PDB file of C-alpha atoms and ligand atoms in Angstrom:
ATOM      1  CA  MET A   1    -126.827 253.007 149.448  1.00  0.00           C
ATOM      2  CA  THR A   2    -130.044 250.988 149.919  1.00  0.00           C
ATOM      3  CA  GLY A   3    -130.264 248.296 152.663  1.00  0.00           C
ATOM      4  CA  PRO A   4    -131.169 244.480 152.411  1.00  0.00           C
ATOM      5  CA  GLU A   5    -134.798 243.246 152.000  1.00  0.00           C
ATOM      6  CA  LEU A   6    -136.945 242.618 154.966  1.00  0.00           C
ATOM      7  CA  SER A   7    -138.920 239.394 154.416  1.00  0.00           C
ATOM      8  CA  VAL A   8    -141.631 238.186 156.818  1.00  0.00           C
ATOM      9  CA  ALA A   9    -143.658 235.019 156.717  1.00  0.00           C
ATOM     10  CA  GLY A  10    -145.867 233.061 159.052  1.00  0.00           C
ATOM     11  CA  LEU A  11    -145.785 235.623 161.725  1.00  0.00           C
ATOM     12  CA  GLY A  12    -148.176 235.636 164.467  1.00  0.00           C
ATOM     13  CA  VAL A  13    -148.668 237.485 167.854  1.00  0.00           C
ATOM     14  CA  ASN A  14    -150.495 236.124 170.958  1.00  0.00           C
ATOM     15  CA  TYR A  15    -150.879 237.731 174.058  1.00  0.00           C
ATOM     16  CA  GLY A  16    -152.211 234.983 176.330  1.00  0.00           C
ATOM     17  CA  GLY A  17    -155.380 234.036 174.785  1.00  0.00           C
ATOM     18  CA  VAL A  18    -155.628 237.101 172.446  1.00  0.00           C
ATOM     19  CA  ARG A  19    -154.661 236.545 168.736  1.00  0.00           C
ATOM     20  CA  ALA A  20    -153.369 239.895 167.787  1.00  0.00           C
ATOM     21  CA  ALA A  21    -151.711 238.858 164.203  1.00  0.00           C
ATOM     22  CA  HIS A  22    -151.934 235.816 162.436  1.00  0.00           C
ATOM     23  CA  ASP A  23    -149.866 234.350 159.513  1.00  0.00           C
ATOM     24  CA  ILE A  24    -148.524 237.680 158.408  1.00  0.00           C
ATOM     25  CA  ALA A  25    -146.240 237.597 155.249  1.00  0.00           C
ATOM     26  CA  PHE A  26    -144.765 240.523 153.279  1.00  0.00           C
ATOM     27  CA  THR A  27    -141.615 242.002 152.164  1.00  0.00           C
ATOM     28  CA  VAL A  28    -139.993 245.234 152.047  1.00  0.00           C
ATOM     29  CA  ALA A  29    -137.513 245.560 149.099  1.00  0.00           C
ATOM     30  CA  PRO A  30    -134.511 247.596 149.288  1.00  0.00           C
ATOM     31  CA  GLY A  31    -135.359 251.294 149.252  1.00  0.00           C
ATOM     32  CA  GLU A  32    -139.146 250.517 149.037  1.00  0.00           C
ATOM     33  CA  ALA A  33    -141.589 252.358 151.162  1.00  0.00           C
ATOM     34  CA  VAL A  34    -144.456 250.048 152.385  1.00  0.00           C
ATOM     35  CA  GLY A  35    -147.536 250.762 154.507  1.00  0.00           C
ATOM     36  CA  ILE A  36    -149.740 248.925 156.878  1.00  0.00           C
ATOM     37  CA  ILE A  37    -153.253 250.327 157.193  1.00  0.00           C
ATOM     38  CA  GLY A  38    -155.968 249.118 159.343  1.00  0.00           C
ATOM     39  CA  ALA A  39    -158.590 250.120 162.033  1.00  0.00           C
ATOM     40  CA  ASN A  40    -158.057 250.310 165.832  1.00  0.00           C
ATOM     41  CA  GLY A  41    -157.128 246.973 166.982  1.00  0.00           C
ATOM     42  CA  ALA A  42    -156.255 245.430 163.756  1.00  0.00           C
ATOM     43  CA  GLY A  43    -152.814 244.158 164.621  1.00  0.00           C
ATOM     44  CA  LYS A  44    -150.758 246.645 163.229  1.00  0.00           C
ATOM     45  CA  THR A  45    -148.660 247.734 166.369  1.00  0.00           C
ATOM     46  CA  SER A  46    -148.352 244.059 167.173  1.00  0.00           C
ATOM     47  CA  THR A  47    -146.982 243.342 163.972  1.00  0.00           C
ATOM     48  CA  LEU A  48    -144.343 245.952 164.088  1.00  0.00           C
ATOM     49  CA  LYS A  49    -143.554 245.025 167.644  1.00  0.00           C
ATOM     50  CA  ALA A  50    -142.969 241.339 166.707  1.00  0.00           C
ATOM     51  CA  ILE A  51    -140.540 242.391 163.919  1.00  0.00           C
ATOM     52  CA  MET A  52    -138.636 244.567 166.587  1.00  0.00           C
ATOM     53  CA  GLY A  53    -138.575 241.611 169.113  1.00  0.00           C
ATOM     54  CA  LEU A  54    -140.794 243.515 171.345  1.00  0.00           C
ATOM     55  CA  ALA A  55    -143.908 240.983 171.513  1.00  0.00           C
ATOM     56  CA  PRO A  56    -144.389 237.589 171.901  1.00  0.00           C
ATOM     57  CA  ARG A  57    -144.222 236.050 168.420  1.00  0.00           C
ATOM     58  CA  VAL A  58    -144.306 232.700 166.463  1.00  0.00           C
ATOM     59  CA  VAL A  59    -142.364 233.303 163.059  1.00  0.00           C
ATOM     60  CA  ARG A  60    -141.419 230.997 160.173  1.00  0.00           C
ATOM     61  CA  THR A  61    -139.254 233.706 158.288  1.00  0.00           C
ATOM     62  CA  LEU A  62    -138.114 236.985 159.699  1.00  0.00           C
ATOM     63  CA  ARG A  63    -134.870 238.152 157.841  1.00  0.00           C
ATOM     64  CA  PHE A  64    -133.163 241.319 157.055  1.00  0.00           C
ATOM     65  CA  GLY A  65    -130.710 240.376 154.475  1.00  0.00           C
ATOM     66  CA  GLU A  66    -128.273 238.010 155.865  1.00  0.00           C
ATOM     67  CA  HIS A  67    -129.448 238.640 159.358  1.00  0.00           C
ATOM     68  CA  ASP A  68    -132.130 236.190 160.893  1.00  0.00           C
ATOM     69  CA  LEU A  69    -134.103 238.173 163.200  1.00  0.00           C
ATOM     70  CA  ALA A  70    -136.550 235.414 164.321  1.00  0.00           C
ATOM     71  CA  ARG A  71    -134.780 234.913 167.693  1.00  0.00           C
ATOM     72  CA  MET A  72    -132.956 238.327 168.112  1.00  0.00           C
ATOM     73  CA  PRO A  73    -133.920 240.776 170.899  1.00  0.00           C
ATOM     74  CA  ALA A  74    -134.705 244.155 170.221  1.00  0.00           C
ATOM     75  CA  HIS A  75    -131.221 245.819 170.624  1.00  0.00           C
ATOM     76  CA  GLN A  76    -129.873 243.452 168.058  1.00  0.00           C
ATOM     77  CA  VAL A  77    -132.529 244.066 165.626  1.00  0.00           C
ATOM     78  CA  VAL A  78    -131.521 247.631 165.896  1.00  0.00           C
ATOM     79  CA  ARG A  79    -127.978 246.804 165.237  1.00  0.00           C
ATOM     80  CA  ALA A  80    -129.111 244.776 162.296  1.00  0.00           C
ATOM     81  CA  GLY A  81    -130.045 248.092 160.624  1.00  0.00           C
ATOM     82  CA  ILE A  82    -133.583 248.562 161.785  1.00  0.00           C
ATOM     83  CA  GLY A  83    -134.451 251.896 163.317  1.00  0.00           C
ATOM     84  CA  TYR A  84    -138.009 251.875 165.269  1.00  0.00           C
ATOM     85  CA  VAL A  85    -140.084 254.930 166.005  1.00  0.00           C
ATOM     86  CA  PRO A  86    -142.824 253.508 168.448  1.00  0.00           C
ATOM     87  CA  GLU A  87    -146.374 254.769 168.880  1.00  0.00           C
ATOM     88  CA  GLY A  88    -146.534 257.578 171.367  1.00  0.00           C
ATOM     89  CA  ARG A  89    -142.953 258.559 170.711  1.00  0.00           C
ATOM     90  CA  HIS A  90    -141.546 257.564 173.941  1.00  0.00           C
ATOM     91  CA  VAL A  91    -138.851 260.217 174.215  1.00  0.00           C
ATOM     92  CA  PHE A  92    -137.285 260.585 177.666  1.00  0.00           C
ATOM     93  CA  PRO A  93    -138.747 263.978 178.918  1.00  0.00           C
ATOM     94  CA  GLY A  94    -136.242 264.487 181.595  1.00  0.00           C
ATOM     95  CA  LEU A  95    -133.115 264.478 179.185  1.00  0.00           C
ATOM     96  CA  THR A  96    -132.369 267.125 176.728  1.00  0.00           C
ATOM     97  CA  VAL A  97    -132.829 266.912 173.057  1.00  0.00           C
ATOM     98  CA  ASP A  98    -129.199 266.235 172.441  1.00  0.00           C
ATOM     99  CA  LYS A  99    -129.249 263.348 175.012  1.00  0.00           C
ATOM    100  CA  ASN A 100    -132.432 261.845 173.717  1.00  0.00           C
ATOM    101  CA  LEU A 101    -130.488 261.900 170.147  1.00  0.00           C
ATOM    102  CA  LEU A 102    -127.472 260.323 171.534  1.00  0.00           C
ATOM    103  CA  LEU A 103    -129.147 257.577 173.019  1.00  0.00           C
ATOM    104  CA  GLY A 104    -130.296 256.369 169.594  1.00  0.00           C
ATOM    105  CA  ALA A 105    -126.599 256.134 168.627  1.00  0.00           C
ATOM    106  CA  TYR A 106    -126.004 253.435 171.503  1.00  0.00           C
ATOM    107  CA  THR A 107    -124.911 251.127 168.619  1.00  0.00           C
ATOM    108  CA  ARG A 108    -122.385 253.412 167.495  1.00  0.00           C
ATOM    109  CA  LYS A 109    -118.962 255.006 168.710  1.00  0.00           C
ATOM    110  CA  TRP A 110    -118.980 258.832 169.550  1.00  0.00           C
ATOM    111  CA  ASP A 111    -116.962 259.743 166.314  1.00  0.00           C
ATOM    112  CA  ALA A 112    -116.836 262.259 163.704  1.00  0.00           C
ATOM    113  CA  GLU A 113    -119.381 260.315 161.807  1.00  0.00           C
ATOM    114  CA  THR A 114    -121.846 259.967 164.751  1.00  0.00           C
ATOM    115  CA  LYS A 115    -121.512 263.883 165.277  1.00  0.00           C
ATOM    116  CA  GLY A 116    -122.198 264.069 161.487  1.00  0.00           C
ATOM    117  CA  SER A 117    -125.391 262.239 161.997  1.00  0.00           C
ATOM    118  CA  LEU A 118    -126.529 264.437 164.797  1.00  0.00           C
ATOM    119  CA  GLU A 119    -126.041 267.610 162.319  1.00  0.00           C
ATOM    120  CA  GLU A 120    -128.160 265.792 159.746  1.00  0.00           C
ATOM    121  CA  VAL A 121    -130.910 265.281 162.246  1.00  0.00           C
ATOM    122  CA  PHE A 122    -130.659 268.994 162.984  1.00  0.00           C
ATOM    123  CA  THR A 123    -130.600 269.749 159.192  1.00  0.00           C
ATOM    124  CA  MET A 124    -133.839 267.622 158.688  1.00  0.00           C
ATOM    125  CA  PHE A 125    -135.466 269.201 161.716  1.00  0.00           C
ATOM    126  CA  PRO A 126    -134.033 272.678 162.387  1.00  0.00           C
ATOM    127  CA  VAL A 127    -136.285 273.168 165.356  1.00  0.00           C
ATOM    128  CA  LEU A 128    -134.520 270.225 167.172  1.00  0.00           C
ATOM    129  CA  GLY A 129    -131.129 272.041 166.713  1.00  0.00           C
ATOM    130  CA  GLU A 130    -132.725 275.293 168.027  1.00  0.00           C
ATOM    131  CA  MET A 131    -133.878 273.434 171.014  1.00  0.00           C
ATOM    132  CA  ARG A 132    -131.039 270.916 171.542  1.00  0.00           C
ATOM    133  CA  HIS A 133    -130.317 271.927 175.130  1.00  0.00           C
ATOM    134  CA  ARG A 134    -134.003 271.952 176.187  1.00  0.00           C
ATOM    135  CA  LEU A 135    -135.543 268.887 177.948  1.00  0.00           C
ATOM    136  CA  ALA A 136    -137.385 266.756 175.617  1.00  0.00           C
ATOM    137  CA  GLY A 137    -140.686 267.032 177.886  1.00  0.00           C
ATOM    138  CA  ALA A 138    -140.763 270.743 176.996  1.00  0.00           C
ATOM    139  CA  LEU A 139    -141.346 270.064 173.162  1.00  0.00           C
ATOM    140  CA  SER A 140    -144.650 270.009 171.518  1.00  0.00           C
ATOM    141  CA  GLY A 141    -146.202 266.738 170.377  1.00  0.00           C
ATOM    142  CA  GLY A 142    -144.978 267.364 166.874  1.00  0.00           C
ATOM    143  CA  GLN A 143    -141.565 268.151 167.972  1.00  0.00           C
ATOM    144  CA  GLN A 144    -141.256 265.056 170.230  1.00  0.00           C
ATOM    145  CA  GLN A 145    -142.408 263.111 166.963  1.00  0.00           C
ATOM    146  CA  MET A 146    -139.374 264.594 165.264  1.00  0.00           C
ATOM    147  CA  LEU A 147    -137.207 263.859 168.091  1.00  0.00           C
ATOM    148  CA  ALA A 148    -138.284 260.178 168.100  1.00  0.00           C
ATOM    149  CA  ILE A 149    -137.608 259.972 164.367  1.00  0.00           C
ATOM    150  CA  GLY A 150    -134.267 261.671 164.751  1.00  0.00           C
ATOM    151  CA  ARG A 151    -133.386 259.248 167.620  1.00  0.00           C
ATOM    152  CA  ALA A 152    -134.197 256.391 165.232  1.00  0.00           C
ATOM    153  CA  LEU A 153    -132.107 257.977 162.519  1.00  0.00           C
ATOM    154  CA  MET A 154    -129.103 258.193 164.997  1.00  0.00           C
ATOM    155  CA  SER A 155    -128.560 254.488 164.745  1.00  0.00           C
ATOM    156  CA  ARG A 156    -127.916 254.821 160.950  1.00  0.00           C
ATOM    157  CA  PRO A 157    -130.755 252.534 160.011  1.00  0.00           C
ATOM    158  CA  ARG A 158    -131.320 250.886 156.457  1.00  0.00           C
ATOM    159  CA  LEU A 159    -134.890 250.366 157.516  1.00  0.00           C
ATOM    160  CA  MET A 160    -137.072 252.680 159.406  1.00  0.00           C
ATOM    161  CA  VAL A 161    -140.314 251.032 161.224  1.00  0.00           C
ATOM    162  CA  LEU A 162    -142.689 253.929 162.132  1.00  0.00           C
ATOM    163  CA  ASP A 163    -145.889 253.389 164.114  1.00  0.00           C
ATOM    164  CA  GLU A 164    -148.500 255.888 163.802  1.00  0.00           C
ATOM    165  CA  PRO A 165    -146.035 259.033 163.320  1.00  0.00           C
ATOM    166  CA  SER A 166    -149.256 261.531 162.395  1.00  0.00           C
ATOM    167  CA  MET A 167    -151.149 260.540 165.666  1.00  0.00           C
ATOM    168  CA  GLY A 168    -152.273 263.719 167.396  1.00  0.00           C
ATOM    169  CA  LEU A 169    -150.509 266.115 165.191  1.00  0.00           C
ATOM    170  CA  SER A 170    -151.882 269.194 163.400  1.00  0.00           C
ATOM    171  CA  PRO A 171    -152.224 269.071 159.598  1.00  0.00           C
ATOM    172  CA  LYS A 172    -149.135 271.315 159.199  1.00  0.00           C
ATOM    173  CA  LEU A 173    -146.950 269.177 161.226  1.00  0.00           C
ATOM    174  CA  VAL A 174    -148.380 266.020 159.561  1.00  0.00           C
ATOM    175  CA  GLY A 175    -147.217 267.622 156.225  1.00  0.00           C
ATOM    176  CA  GLU A 176    -143.599 268.091 157.719  1.00  0.00           C
ATOM    177  CA  ILE A 177    -143.229 264.630 158.928  1.00  0.00           C
ATOM    178  CA  LEU A 178    -144.495 263.380 155.509  1.00  0.00           C
ATOM    179  CA  LEU A 179    -141.878 265.458 153.853  1.00  0.00           C
ATOM    180  CA  ALA A 180    -139.290 264.296 155.981  1.00  0.00           C
ATOM    181  CA  LEU A 181    -140.153 260.551 155.227  1.00  0.00           C
ATOM    182  CA  ARG A 182    -140.247 261.226 151.562  1.00  0.00           C
ATOM    183  CA  ARG A 183    -136.921 262.557 151.621  1.00  0.00           C
ATOM    184  CA  LEU A 184    -135.392 259.913 153.663  1.00  0.00           C
ATOM    185  CA  ASN A 185    -136.800 257.341 151.293  1.00  0.00           C
ATOM    186  CA  GLU A 186    -135.552 259.148 148.211  1.00  0.00           C
ATOM    187  CA  GLU A 187    -132.182 259.043 149.899  1.00  0.00           C
ATOM    188  CA  GLY A 188    -132.437 255.382 149.915  1.00  0.00           C
ATOM    189  CA  LEU A 189    -133.840 254.470 153.522  1.00  0.00           C
ATOM    190  CA  SER A 190    -136.500 251.623 153.337  1.00  0.00           C
ATOM    191  CA  ILE A 191    -139.745 252.514 155.206  1.00  0.00           C
ATOM    192  CA  LEU A 192    -142.326 250.349 156.997  1.00  0.00           C
ATOM    193  CA  LEU A 193    -145.036 252.875 157.867  1.00  0.00           C
ATOM    194  CA  VAL A 194    -148.215 251.671 160.158  1.00  0.00           C
ATOM    195  CA  GLU A 195    -150.942 254.412 160.113  1.00  0.00           C
ATOM    196  CA  GLN A 196    -154.541 254.629 160.669  1.00  0.00           C
ATOM    197  CA  ASN A 197    -154.416 257.674 158.406  1.00  0.00           C
ATOM    198  CA  ALA A 198    -154.640 255.996 155.009  1.00  0.00           C
ATOM    199  CA  LYS A 199    -154.420 259.304 153.086  1.00  0.00           C
ATOM    200  CA  LEU A 200    -150.880 259.984 154.659  1.00  0.00           C
ATOM    201  CA  THR A 201    -149.769 256.508 153.986  1.00  0.00           C
ATOM    202  CA  PHE A 202    -150.477 256.407 150.375  1.00  0.00           C
ATOM    203  CA  GLU A 203    -148.501 259.530 150.007  1.00  0.00           C
ATOM    204  CA  VAL A 204    -145.366 258.297 151.498  1.00  0.00           C
ATOM    205  CA  THR A 205    -145.534 254.632 150.367  1.00  0.00           C
ATOM    206  CA  SER A 206    -145.724 253.011 147.225  1.00  0.00           C
ATOM    207  CA  ARG A 207    -147.401 249.567 148.111  1.00  0.00           C
ATOM    208  CA  CYS A 208    -149.648 248.775 151.300  1.00  0.00           C
ATOM    209  CA  LEU A 209    -151.013 246.101 153.363  1.00  0.00           C
ATOM    210  CA  VAL A 210    -154.678 246.190 154.704  1.00  0.00           C
ATOM    211  CA  MET A 211    -154.945 244.460 158.232  1.00  0.00           C
ATOM    212  CA  GLU A 212    -158.220 243.467 159.650  1.00  0.00           C
ATOM    213  CA  ASN A 213    -158.772 241.230 162.709  1.00  0.00           C
ATOM    214  CA  GLY A 214    -155.079 240.400 162.906  1.00  0.00           C
ATOM    215  CA  GLU A 215    -154.648 239.300 159.407  1.00  0.00           C
ATOM    216  CA  ILE A 216    -153.762 240.740 156.015  1.00  0.00           C
ATOM    217  CA  ALA A 217    -157.010 241.303 154.223  1.00  0.00           C
ATOM    218  CA  MET A 218    -155.858 242.998 151.149  1.00  0.00           C
ATOM    219  CA  THR A 219    -152.499 244.116 149.423  1.00  0.00           C
ATOM    220  CA  GLY A 220    -151.655 246.407 146.326  1.00  0.00           C
ATOM    221  CA  THR A 221    -150.117 249.528 145.009  1.00  0.00           C
ATOM    222  CA  CYS A 222    -151.296 252.656 146.593  1.00  0.00           C
ATOM    223  CA  ALA A 223    -152.746 253.618 143.147  1.00  0.00           C
ATOM    224  CA  ALA A 224    -154.685 250.453 143.239  1.00  0.00           C
ATOM    225  CA  LEU A 225    -156.024 250.685 146.717  1.00  0.00           C
ATOM    226  CA  ARG A 226    -156.951 254.412 146.401  1.00  0.00           C
ATOM    227  CA  GLY A 227    -159.309 253.144 143.601  1.00  0.00           C
ATOM    228  CA  ASP A 228    -160.800 250.272 145.472  1.00  0.00           C
ATOM    229  CA  PRO A 229    -164.394 250.872 146.735  1.00  0.00           C
ATOM    230  CA  THR A 230    -164.005 249.221 150.034  1.00  0.00           C
ATOM    231  CA  VAL A 231    -160.725 251.043 150.824  1.00  0.00           C
ATOM    232  CA  ARG A 232    -162.371 254.310 149.753  1.00  0.00           C
ATOM    233  CA  ARG A 233    -165.335 253.807 151.885  1.00  0.00           C
ATOM    234  CA  VAL A 234    -163.623 252.543 155.017  1.00  0.00           C
ATOM    235  CA  TYR A 235    -160.102 254.144 155.070  1.00  0.00           C
ATOM    236  CA  LEU A 236    -160.629 257.223 153.041  1.00  0.00           C
ATOM    237  CA  GLY A 237    -164.229 258.247 154.022  1.00  0.00           C
ATOM    238  CA  VAL A 238    -165.279 258.941 150.464  1.00  0.00           C
TER     239      VAL A 238
HETATM  240  P1  ATP B   1    -154.153 250.721 167.312  1.00  0.00           P
HETATM  241  O1  ATP B   1    -154.353 251.448 165.889  1.00  0.00           O
HETATM  242  O2  ATP B   1    -154.986 250.895 168.210  1.00  0.00           O
HETATM  243  O3  ATP B   1    -152.713 250.689 167.910  1.00  0.00           O
HETATM  244  P2  ATP B   1    -153.406 248.159 166.076  1.00  0.00           P
HETATM  245  O4  ATP B   1    -153.936 247.674 164.746  1.00  0.00           O
HETATM  246  O5  ATP B   1    -151.966 248.748 166.223  1.00  0.00           O
HETATM  247  O6  ATP B   1    -154.327 249.321 166.962  1.00  0.00           O
HETATM  248  P3  ATP B   1    -152.590 246.313 168.209  1.00  0.00           P
HETATM  249  O7  ATP B   1    -152.370 247.313 169.060  1.00  0.00           O
HETATM  250  O8  ATP B   1    -151.586 245.437 167.486  1.00  0.00           O
HETATM  251  O9  ATP B   1    -153.756 246.764 166.870  1.00  0.00           O
HETATM  252  O10 ATP B   1    -153.688 245.277 168.832  1.00  0.00           O
HETATM  253  C1  ATP B   1    -154.127 244.221 168.319  1.00  0.00           C
HETATM  254  C2  ATP B   1    -154.971 243.352 169.471  1.00  0.00           C
HETATM  255  O11 ATP B   1    -154.187 242.811 170.294  1.00  0.00           O
HETATM  256  C3  ATP B   1    -156.105 244.149 170.070  1.00  0.00           C
HETATM  257  O12 ATP B   1    -157.222 243.402 170.342  1.00  0.00           O
HETATM  258  C4  ATP B   1    -155.464 244.600 171.140  1.00  0.00           C
HETATM  259  O13 ATP B   1    -156.437 244.707 172.353  1.00  0.00           O
HETATM  260  C5  ATP B   1    -154.645 243.286 171.615  1.00  0.00           C
HETATM  261  N1  ATP B   1    -153.336 243.736 172.392  1.00  0.00           N
HETATM  262  C6  ATP B   1    -152.569 244.530 172.071  1.00  0.00           C
HETATM  263  N2  ATP B   1    -151.348 244.642 172.986  1.00  0.00           N
HETATM  264  C7  ATP B   1    -151.816 243.786 173.790  1.00  0.00           C
HETATM  265  C8  ATP B   1    -151.372 243.272 175.048  1.00  0.00           C
HETATM  266  N3  ATP B   1    -150.034 244.021 175.758  1.00  0.00           N
HETATM  267  N4  ATP B   1    -152.017 242.332 175.824  1.00  0.00           N
HETATM  268  C9  ATP B   1    -153.083 241.794 175.505  1.00  0.00           C
HETATM  269  N5  ATP B   1    -153.525 242.040 174.199  1.00  0.00           N
HETATM  270  C10 ATP B   1    -153.126 243.075 173.571  1.00  0.00           C
END
């Protein structure tokens, strides 16, 4: 079952005097996968954090279906059905893999359904099942990324917001993350993916925004953007 639409308009982020994002507007339709690409410092992370209630924001419209997120703190945004995989993973290194995953289920009761979600995460990422009693700090970067995705899945989101999941990973692991995201999207989970890796983004999403200097410089289907000379030169290096 697909979730509601995310609708963003007039979103801005300011850190003191630094304008990190300005007048951002876009939607993520139910079941859609949308990407945000852009160079270092373009404002991608700030935009995601603002949606999640983790950055100082001004906003005209910020809705997820019936939920008005404009004044919601982050824990309520998660309850509204948006899972967040932050840049740099932020797993709890001193806790076991199991415990990290259970922390992601803080919005739910510990019942058969929640146990089922844990098993689903282990089916998607078998290595997490094998290492479930190990400390998260002992996992490789790629395994920690899987754990961060698994932890977000434990809240049973209907939209998953991911910040640079490919960062620092080998091409093989990037491929595994890509397959997992595709599968989740095929199962009906909406996705909002921020990446510097445009090639990966185009393989997961159907539509992208290009951010430059805190603003949306371009939007289009991935097919159209792949053919755009500027995108090819700046973001695909061809
Ligand atoms: P990256 O790919 O490096 O994460 P980005 O596109 O996600 O880049 P942001 O991290 O959103 O960009 O940063 C946008 C701008 O806001 C940059 O100029 C950055 O230096 C600034 N910025 C980000 N976080 C803060 C903060 N906490 N305080 C002050 N300025 C910040």
